[in-house]
Amino acid sequence: MKKFNKLILLLASASLFASACHMSDAKNQAEPNKTTSHAEKTTEINELVSFEEDTKLLKMEPKLKEKTYKQLDQMESYSEDPIISPHSMSNIQTIEDQKAYENVIKASYHSPQLIYIGFNECPYCRNFLPKLNQLAKELSLTYYYYNTNERVNDNNFRDLVDNYFKVSTVPQLFLIKDGQIDRKLENTNSMAELEAFLLAAK
């Protein structure tokens, strides 16, 4: 009963966030949450974000970069098939179990670590992840994928979700330093903010 009440509270709190997916405790389809603000300020483009192999966002001429970022900011979600596997992303490493997560936290005492939280079926994750990966690739950064659907049976799952990350919607990106959350970024943040966030991880 306690677990059920926690789940209800978790889902209820998700309504405070805009343009994100409710985090799931089971392998269910994503339930998008688009209650306010960011999506209403722009005309959303329902296309899958992808980049040519030779794309260099960070080296673009300023006006072209601004135009490109503006277009990418409008591409918040993609709900059609196919679902692109995160494993196809060049700079991602999947957190496969509780021990792997603990190793990432230990590593944060030596250098900043990036943890991306989401799940494959989430329409917002599908378009956030390629943006993250493109900039991470250009900056030679590795980030770790914590898939909430696959990690739900870990002993530390509830504690991480409720108390450490305090996640109610995804996608979210965390910068971990010395075992603590230094900062976080959500899907509602712009490409310029994502770039600045990743530069802080260098």
PDB file of C-alpha atoms in Angstrom:
ATOM      1  CA  MET A   1       0.000   0.000   0.000  1.00  0.00           C
ATOM      2  CA  LYS A   2       2.864   2.390   0.850  1.00  0.00           C
ATOM      3  CA  LYS A   3       4.445   1.776  -2.543  1.00  0.00           C
ATOM      4  CA  PHE A   4       1.116   2.448  -4.280  1.00  0.00           C
ATOM      5  CA  ASN A   5       0.647   5.731  -2.393  1.00  0.00           C
ATOM      6  CA  LYS A   6       4.189   6.807  -3.302  1.00  0.00           C
ATOM      7  CA  LEU A   7       3.475   6.134  -6.964  1.00  0.00           C
ATOM      8  CA  ILE A   8       0.266   8.197  -6.852  1.00  0.00           C
ATOM      9  CA  LEU A   9       2.153  11.076  -5.214  1.00  0.00           C
ATOM     10  CA  LEU A  10       4.937  10.795  -7.788  1.00  0.00           C
ATOM     11  CA  LEU A  11       2.537  10.936 -10.716  1.00  0.00           C
ATOM     12  CA  ALA A  12       0.562  13.788  -9.200  1.00  0.00           C
ATOM     13  CA  SER A  13       3.675  15.910  -8.762  1.00  0.00           C
ATOM     14  CA  ALA A  14       4.521  15.390 -12.430  1.00  0.00           C
ATOM     15  CA  SER A  15       1.755  17.811 -13.401  1.00  0.00           C
ATOM     16  CA  LEU A  16       3.984  20.646 -12.189  1.00  0.00           C
ATOM     17  CA  PHE A  17       6.378  20.053 -15.068  1.00  0.00           C
ATOM     18  CA  ALA A  18       5.922  20.981 -18.711  1.00  0.00           C
ATOM     19  CA  SER A  19       6.820  19.063 -21.833  1.00  0.00           C
ATOM     20  CA  ALA A  20       8.029  15.841 -20.286  1.00  0.00           C
ATOM     21  CA  CYS A  21       7.046  12.205 -19.783  1.00  0.00           C
ATOM     22  CA  HIS A  22       5.715  10.836 -16.535  1.00  0.00           C
ATOM     23  CA  MET A  23       8.335   8.538 -15.118  1.00  0.00           C
ATOM     24  CA  SER A  24       7.053   4.965 -15.054  1.00  0.00           C
ATOM     25  CA  ASP A  25       7.439   2.256 -12.440  1.00  0.00           C
ATOM     26  CA  ALA A  26       6.723  -0.412 -15.033  1.00  0.00           C
ATOM     27  CA  LYS A  27       7.421  -1.015 -18.689  1.00  0.00           C
ATOM     28  CA  ASN A  28       4.433   0.965 -19.917  1.00  0.00           C
ATOM     29  CA  GLN A  29       4.124   3.320 -22.842  1.00  0.00           C
ATOM     30  CA  ALA A  30       5.036   6.927 -22.179  1.00  0.00           C
ATOM     31  CA  GLU A  31       2.379   9.303 -20.932  1.00  0.00           C
ATOM     32  CA  PRO A  32       3.329  12.765 -22.198  1.00  0.00           C
ATOM     33  CA  ASN A  33       2.689  15.737 -19.936  1.00  0.00           C
ATOM     34  CA  LYS A  34       2.284  19.022 -21.783  1.00  0.00           C
ATOM     35  CA  THR A  35       0.545  21.310 -19.347  1.00  0.00           C
ATOM     36  CA  THR A  36       2.186  24.684 -19.837  1.00  0.00           C
ATOM     37  CA  SER A  37       4.615  27.205 -21.149  1.00  0.00           C
ATOM     38  CA  HIS A  38       7.554  26.048 -23.281  1.00  0.00           C
ATOM     39  CA  ALA A  39       5.609  24.137 -25.943  1.00  0.00           C
ATOM     40  CA  GLU A  40       3.035  26.933 -26.124  1.00  0.00           C
ATOM     41  CA  LYS A  41       5.676  29.583 -26.789  1.00  0.00           C
ATOM     42  CA  THR A  42       6.896  27.861 -29.937  1.00  0.00           C
ATOM     43  CA  THR A  43       5.417  25.951 -32.817  1.00  0.00           C
ATOM     44  CA  GLU A  44       6.416  22.408 -32.020  1.00  0.00           C
ATOM     45  CA  ILE A  45       7.851  20.315 -34.834  1.00  0.00           C
ATOM     46  CA  ASN A  46       7.010  16.608 -34.544  1.00  0.00           C
ATOM     47  CA  GLU A  47      10.130  15.244 -36.217  1.00  0.00           C
ATOM     48  CA  LEU A  48      12.851  12.955 -34.976  1.00  0.00           C
ATOM     49  CA  VAL A  49      16.049  14.853 -34.222  1.00  0.00           C
ATOM     50  CA  SER A  50      19.027  13.543 -36.169  1.00  0.00           C
ATOM     51  CA  PHE A  51      22.360  14.927 -37.283  1.00  0.00           C
ATOM     52  CA  GLU A  52      24.643  14.321 -40.242  1.00  0.00           C
ATOM     53  CA  GLU A  53      27.909  12.638 -39.299  1.00  0.00           C
ATOM     54  CA  ASP A  54      29.952  15.756 -40.062  1.00  0.00           C
ATOM     55  CA  THR A  55      27.705  18.203 -38.148  1.00  0.00           C
ATOM     56  CA  LYS A  56      29.609  20.594 -35.875  1.00  0.00           C
ATOM     57  CA  LEU A  57      27.113  22.677 -33.935  1.00  0.00           C
ATOM     58  CA  LEU A  58      29.765  24.342 -31.808  1.00  0.00           C
ATOM     59  CA  LYS A  59      31.747  25.529 -34.822  1.00  0.00           C
ATOM     60  CA  MET A  60      28.818  27.018 -36.723  1.00  0.00           C
ATOM     61  CA  GLU A  61      28.797  30.682 -37.682  1.00  0.00           C
ATOM     62  CA  PRO A  62      26.826  32.483 -34.912  1.00  0.00           C
ATOM     63  CA  LYS A  63      23.716  33.357 -36.956  1.00  0.00           C
ATOM     64  CA  LEU A  64      23.457  29.867 -38.420  1.00  0.00           C
ATOM     65  CA  LYS A  65      23.948  28.345 -34.982  1.00  0.00           C
ATOM     66  CA  GLU A  66      21.228  30.557 -33.511  1.00  0.00           C
ATOM     67  CA  LYS A  67      18.821  29.550 -36.299  1.00  0.00           C
ATOM     68  CA  THR A  68      19.688  25.856 -35.908  1.00  0.00           C
ATOM     69  CA  TYR A  69      19.270  25.966 -32.132  1.00  0.00           C
ATOM     70  CA  LYS A  70      15.908  27.714 -32.502  1.00  0.00           C
ATOM     71  CA  GLN A  71      14.684  24.958 -34.809  1.00  0.00           C
ATOM     72  CA  LEU A  72      15.983  22.241 -32.485  1.00  0.00           C
ATOM     73  CA  ASP A  73      14.232  23.917 -29.546  1.00  0.00           C
ATOM     74  CA  GLN A  74      10.954  23.446 -31.430  1.00  0.00           C
ATOM     75  CA  MET A  75      11.625  19.715 -31.825  1.00  0.00           C
ATOM     76  CA  GLU A  76      10.656  18.685 -28.307  1.00  0.00           C
ATOM     77  CA  SER A  77       9.118  15.284 -28.846  1.00  0.00           C
ATOM     78  CA  TYR A  78       8.686  12.488 -31.352  1.00  0.00           C
ATOM     79  CA  SER A  79       5.958   9.921 -30.830  1.00  0.00           C
ATOM     80  CA  GLU A  80       6.095   7.951 -34.076  1.00  0.00           C
ATOM     81  CA  ASP A  81       8.021   4.809 -34.977  1.00  0.00           C
ATOM     82  CA  PRO A  82      10.789   3.859 -35.051  1.00  0.00           C
ATOM     83  CA  ILE A  83      12.142   4.087 -31.530  1.00  0.00           C
ATOM     84  CA  ILE A  84      15.856   4.769 -31.897  1.00  0.00           C
ATOM     85  CA  SER A  85      17.944   2.639 -29.573  1.00  0.00           C
ATOM     86  CA  PRO A  86      20.043   4.689 -27.135  1.00  0.00           C
ATOM     87  CA  HIS A  87      22.795   2.139 -27.751  1.00  0.00           C
ATOM     88  CA  SER A  88      23.232   3.671 -31.210  1.00  0.00           C
ATOM     89  CA  MET A  89      24.399   6.921 -29.612  1.00  0.00           C
ATOM     90  CA  SER A  90      28.158   7.383 -29.766  1.00  0.00           C
ATOM     91  CA  ASN A  91      28.901   8.840 -26.339  1.00  0.00           C
ATOM     92  CA  ILE A  92      26.419   6.989 -24.147  1.00  0.00           C
ATOM     93  CA  GLN A  93      27.164   4.303 -21.579  1.00  0.00           C
ATOM     94  CA  THR A  94      24.232   2.435 -20.087  1.00  0.00           C
ATOM     95  CA  ILE A  95      23.998   1.901 -16.344  1.00  0.00           C
ATOM     96  CA  GLU A  96      23.305  -1.828 -16.410  1.00  0.00           C
ATOM     97  CA  ASP A  97      22.840  -2.490 -12.699  1.00  0.00           C
ATOM     98  CA  GLN A  98      23.066  -1.017  -9.210  1.00  0.00           C
ATOM     99  CA  LYS A  99      26.816  -1.650  -9.017  1.00  0.00           C
ATOM    100  CA  ALA A 100      27.414   0.258 -12.255  1.00  0.00           C
ATOM    101  CA  TYR A 101      25.508   3.230 -10.842  1.00  0.00           C
ATOM    102  CA  GLU A 102      27.605   3.147  -7.665  1.00  0.00           C
ATOM    103  CA  ASN A 103      30.772   3.138  -9.784  1.00  0.00           C
ATOM    104  CA  VAL A 104      29.646   6.300 -11.595  1.00  0.00           C
ATOM    105  CA  ILE A 105      29.068   8.039  -8.264  1.00  0.00           C
ATOM    106  CA  LYS A 106      32.510   6.932  -7.024  1.00  0.00           C
ATOM    107  CA  ALA A 107      34.086   8.267 -10.215  1.00  0.00           C
ATOM    108  CA  SER A 108      32.494  11.672  -9.546  1.00  0.00           C
ATOM    109  CA  TYR A 109      34.992  12.184  -6.709  1.00  0.00           C
ATOM    110  CA  HIS A 110      37.749  12.270  -9.337  1.00  0.00           C
ATOM    111  CA  SER A 111      35.974  14.036 -12.220  1.00  0.00           C
ATOM    112  CA  PRO A 112      32.466  15.364 -12.988  1.00  0.00           C
ATOM    113  CA  GLN A 113      30.015  12.716 -14.225  1.00  0.00           C
ATOM    114  CA  LEU A 114      26.884  13.148 -16.340  1.00  0.00           C
ATOM    115  CA  ILE A 115      23.814  11.000 -15.676  1.00  0.00           C
ATOM    116  CA  TYR A 116      20.924  11.111 -18.132  1.00  0.00           C
ATOM    117  CA  ILE A 117      17.592   9.793 -16.799  1.00  0.00           C
ATOM    118  CA  GLY A 118      14.827   8.675 -19.136  1.00  0.00           C
ATOM    119  CA  PHE A 119      13.273   5.672 -20.821  1.00  0.00           C
ATOM    120  CA  ASN A 120      13.174   4.563 -24.443  1.00  0.00           C
ATOM    121  CA  GLU A 121       9.430   4.955 -25.048  1.00  0.00           C
ATOM    122  CA  CYS A 122       9.266   8.566 -23.810  1.00  0.00           C
ATOM    123  CA  PRO A 123       8.580  10.877 -26.812  1.00  0.00           C
ATOM    124  CA  TYR A 124      10.506  13.728 -25.197  1.00  0.00           C
ATOM    125  CA  CYS A 125      13.494  11.512 -24.416  1.00  0.00           C
ATOM    126  CA  ARG A 126      13.618  10.464 -28.065  1.00  0.00           C
ATOM    127  CA  ASN A 127      14.390  14.015 -29.167  1.00  0.00           C
ATOM    128  CA  PHE A 128      16.360  15.149 -26.128  1.00  0.00           C
ATOM    129  CA  LEU A 129      18.858  12.295 -26.386  1.00  0.00           C
ATOM    130  CA  PRO A 130      20.172  13.048 -29.922  1.00  0.00           C
ATOM    131  CA  LYS A 131      20.679  16.705 -28.946  1.00  0.00           C
ATOM    132  CA  LEU A 132      22.572  15.652 -25.839  1.00  0.00           C
ATOM    133  CA  ASN A 133      24.637  13.116 -27.733  1.00  0.00           C
ATOM    134  CA  GLN A 134      25.597  15.528 -30.526  1.00  0.00           C
ATOM    135  CA  LEU A 135      26.965  18.124 -28.127  1.00  0.00           C
ATOM    136  CA  ALA A 136      28.575  15.485 -25.907  1.00  0.00           C
ATOM    137  CA  LYS A 137      30.319  14.054 -28.974  1.00  0.00           C
ATOM    138  CA  GLU A 138      31.637  17.465 -30.015  1.00  0.00           C
ATOM    139  CA  LEU A 139      32.892  18.076 -26.480  1.00  0.00           C
ATOM    140  CA  SER A 140      34.296  14.526 -26.069  1.00  0.00           C
ATOM    141  CA  LEU A 141      32.073  13.870 -23.054  1.00  0.00           C
ATOM    142  CA  THR A 142      30.692  10.539 -21.896  1.00  0.00           C
ATOM    143  CA  TYR A 143      27.293  10.428 -20.217  1.00  0.00           C
ATOM    144  CA  TYR A 144      25.582   7.565 -18.390  1.00  0.00           C
ATOM    145  CA  TYR A 145      22.038   6.442 -19.167  1.00  0.00           C
ATOM    146  CA  TYR A 146      19.833   5.519 -16.208  1.00  0.00           C
ATOM    147  CA  ASN A 147      16.786   3.860 -17.813  1.00  0.00           C
ATOM    148  CA  THR A 148      13.986   4.095 -15.246  1.00  0.00           C
ATOM    149  CA  ASN A 149      12.064   1.193 -16.768  1.00  0.00           C
ATOM    150  CA  GLU A 150      15.050  -1.147 -16.667  1.00  0.00           C
ATOM    151  CA  ARG A 151      16.303  -0.118 -13.223  1.00  0.00           C
ATOM    152  CA  VAL A 152      12.930  -0.275 -11.446  1.00  0.00           C
ATOM    153  CA  ASN A 153      13.790  -3.553  -9.678  1.00  0.00           C
ATOM    154  CA  ASP A 154      17.121  -2.347  -8.277  1.00  0.00           C
ATOM    155  CA  ASN A 155      17.198  -2.192  -4.474  1.00  0.00           C
ATOM    156  CA  ASN A 156      18.163   1.480  -4.542  1.00  0.00           C
ATOM    157  CA  PHE A 157      15.659   2.572  -7.225  1.00  0.00           C
ATOM    158  CA  ARG A 158      13.048   4.113  -4.945  1.00  0.00           C
ATOM    159  CA  ASP A 159      15.644   5.942  -2.851  1.00  0.00           C
ATOM    160  CA  LEU A 160      17.384   7.344  -5.934  1.00  0.00           C
ATOM    161  CA  VAL A 161      14.181   8.476  -7.607  1.00  0.00           C
ATOM    162  CA  ASP A 162      12.446   9.928  -4.544  1.00  0.00           C
ATOM    163  CA  ASN A 163      15.304  11.220  -2.422  1.00  0.00           C
ATOM    164  CA  TYR A 164      18.493  11.667  -4.448  1.00  0.00           C
ATOM    165  CA  PHE A 165      17.451  12.734  -7.946  1.00  0.00           C
ATOM    166  CA  LYS A 166      13.885  13.700  -6.940  1.00  0.00           C
ATOM    167  CA  VAL A 167      12.692  12.871 -10.426  1.00  0.00           C
ATOM    168  CA  SER A 168       9.012  12.882 -11.348  1.00  0.00           C
ATOM    169  CA  THR A 169       9.310  13.458 -15.096  1.00  0.00           C
ATOM    170  CA  VAL A 170      11.915  12.677 -17.725  1.00  0.00           C
ATOM    171  CA  PRO A 171      14.153  13.402 -19.534  1.00  0.00           C
ATOM    172  CA  GLN A 172      16.533  14.980 -17.048  1.00  0.00           C
ATOM    173  CA  LEU A 173      20.301  15.376 -17.048  1.00  0.00           C
ATOM    174  CA  PHE A 174      22.417  15.633 -13.908  1.00  0.00           C
ATOM    175  CA  LEU A 175      25.978  16.769 -13.336  1.00  0.00           C
ATOM    176  CA  ILE A 176      27.464  14.887 -10.383  1.00  0.00           C
ATOM    177  CA  LYS A 177      30.529  16.152  -8.504  1.00  0.00           C
ATOM    178  CA  ASP A 178      31.967  14.572  -5.356  1.00  0.00           C
ATOM    179  CA  GLY A 179      28.943  12.296  -5.038  1.00  0.00           C
ATOM    180  CA  GLN A 180      26.490  15.209  -5.029  1.00  0.00           C
ATOM    181  CA  ILE A 181      24.206  16.761  -7.633  1.00  0.00           C
ATOM    182  CA  ASP A 182      25.933  19.921  -8.824  1.00  0.00           C
ATOM    183  CA  ARG A 183      23.177  20.948 -11.254  1.00  0.00           C
ATOM    184  CA  LYS A 184      20.387  19.517 -13.372  1.00  0.00           C
ATOM    185  CA  LEU A 185      18.812  20.214 -16.739  1.00  0.00           C
ATOM    186  CA  GLU A 186      15.360  19.307 -18.069  1.00  0.00           C
ATOM    187  CA  ASN A 187      13.774  18.890 -21.474  1.00  0.00           C
ATOM    188  CA  THR A 188      12.291  22.395 -21.231  1.00  0.00           C
ATOM    189  CA  ASN A 189      15.758  23.946 -21.283  1.00  0.00           C
ATOM    190  CA  SER A 190      17.002  25.344 -24.583  1.00  0.00           C
ATOM    191  CA  MET A 191      19.871  24.105 -26.743  1.00  0.00           C
ATOM    192  CA  ALA A 192      21.934  27.087 -25.592  1.00  0.00           C
ATOM    193  CA  GLU A 193      21.340  26.054 -21.983  1.00  0.00           C
ATOM    194  CA  LEU A 194      22.221  22.442 -22.794  1.00  0.00           C
ATOM    195  CA  GLU A 195      25.475  23.612 -24.372  1.00  0.00           C
ATOM    196  CA  ALA A 196      26.348  25.714 -21.310  1.00  0.00           C
ATOM    197  CA  PHE A 197      25.475  22.805 -19.015  1.00  0.00           C
ATOM    198  CA  LEU A 198      27.807  20.441 -20.859  1.00  0.00           C
ATOM    199  CA  LEU A 199      30.607  22.986 -20.990  1.00  0.00           C
ATOM    200  CA  ALA A 200      30.431  23.077 -17.189  1.00  0.00           C
ATOM    201  CA  ALA A 201      31.106  19.331 -17.171  1.00  0.00           C
ATOM    202  CA  LYS A 202      34.429  19.721 -18.979  1.00  0.00           C
TER     203      LYS A 202
END
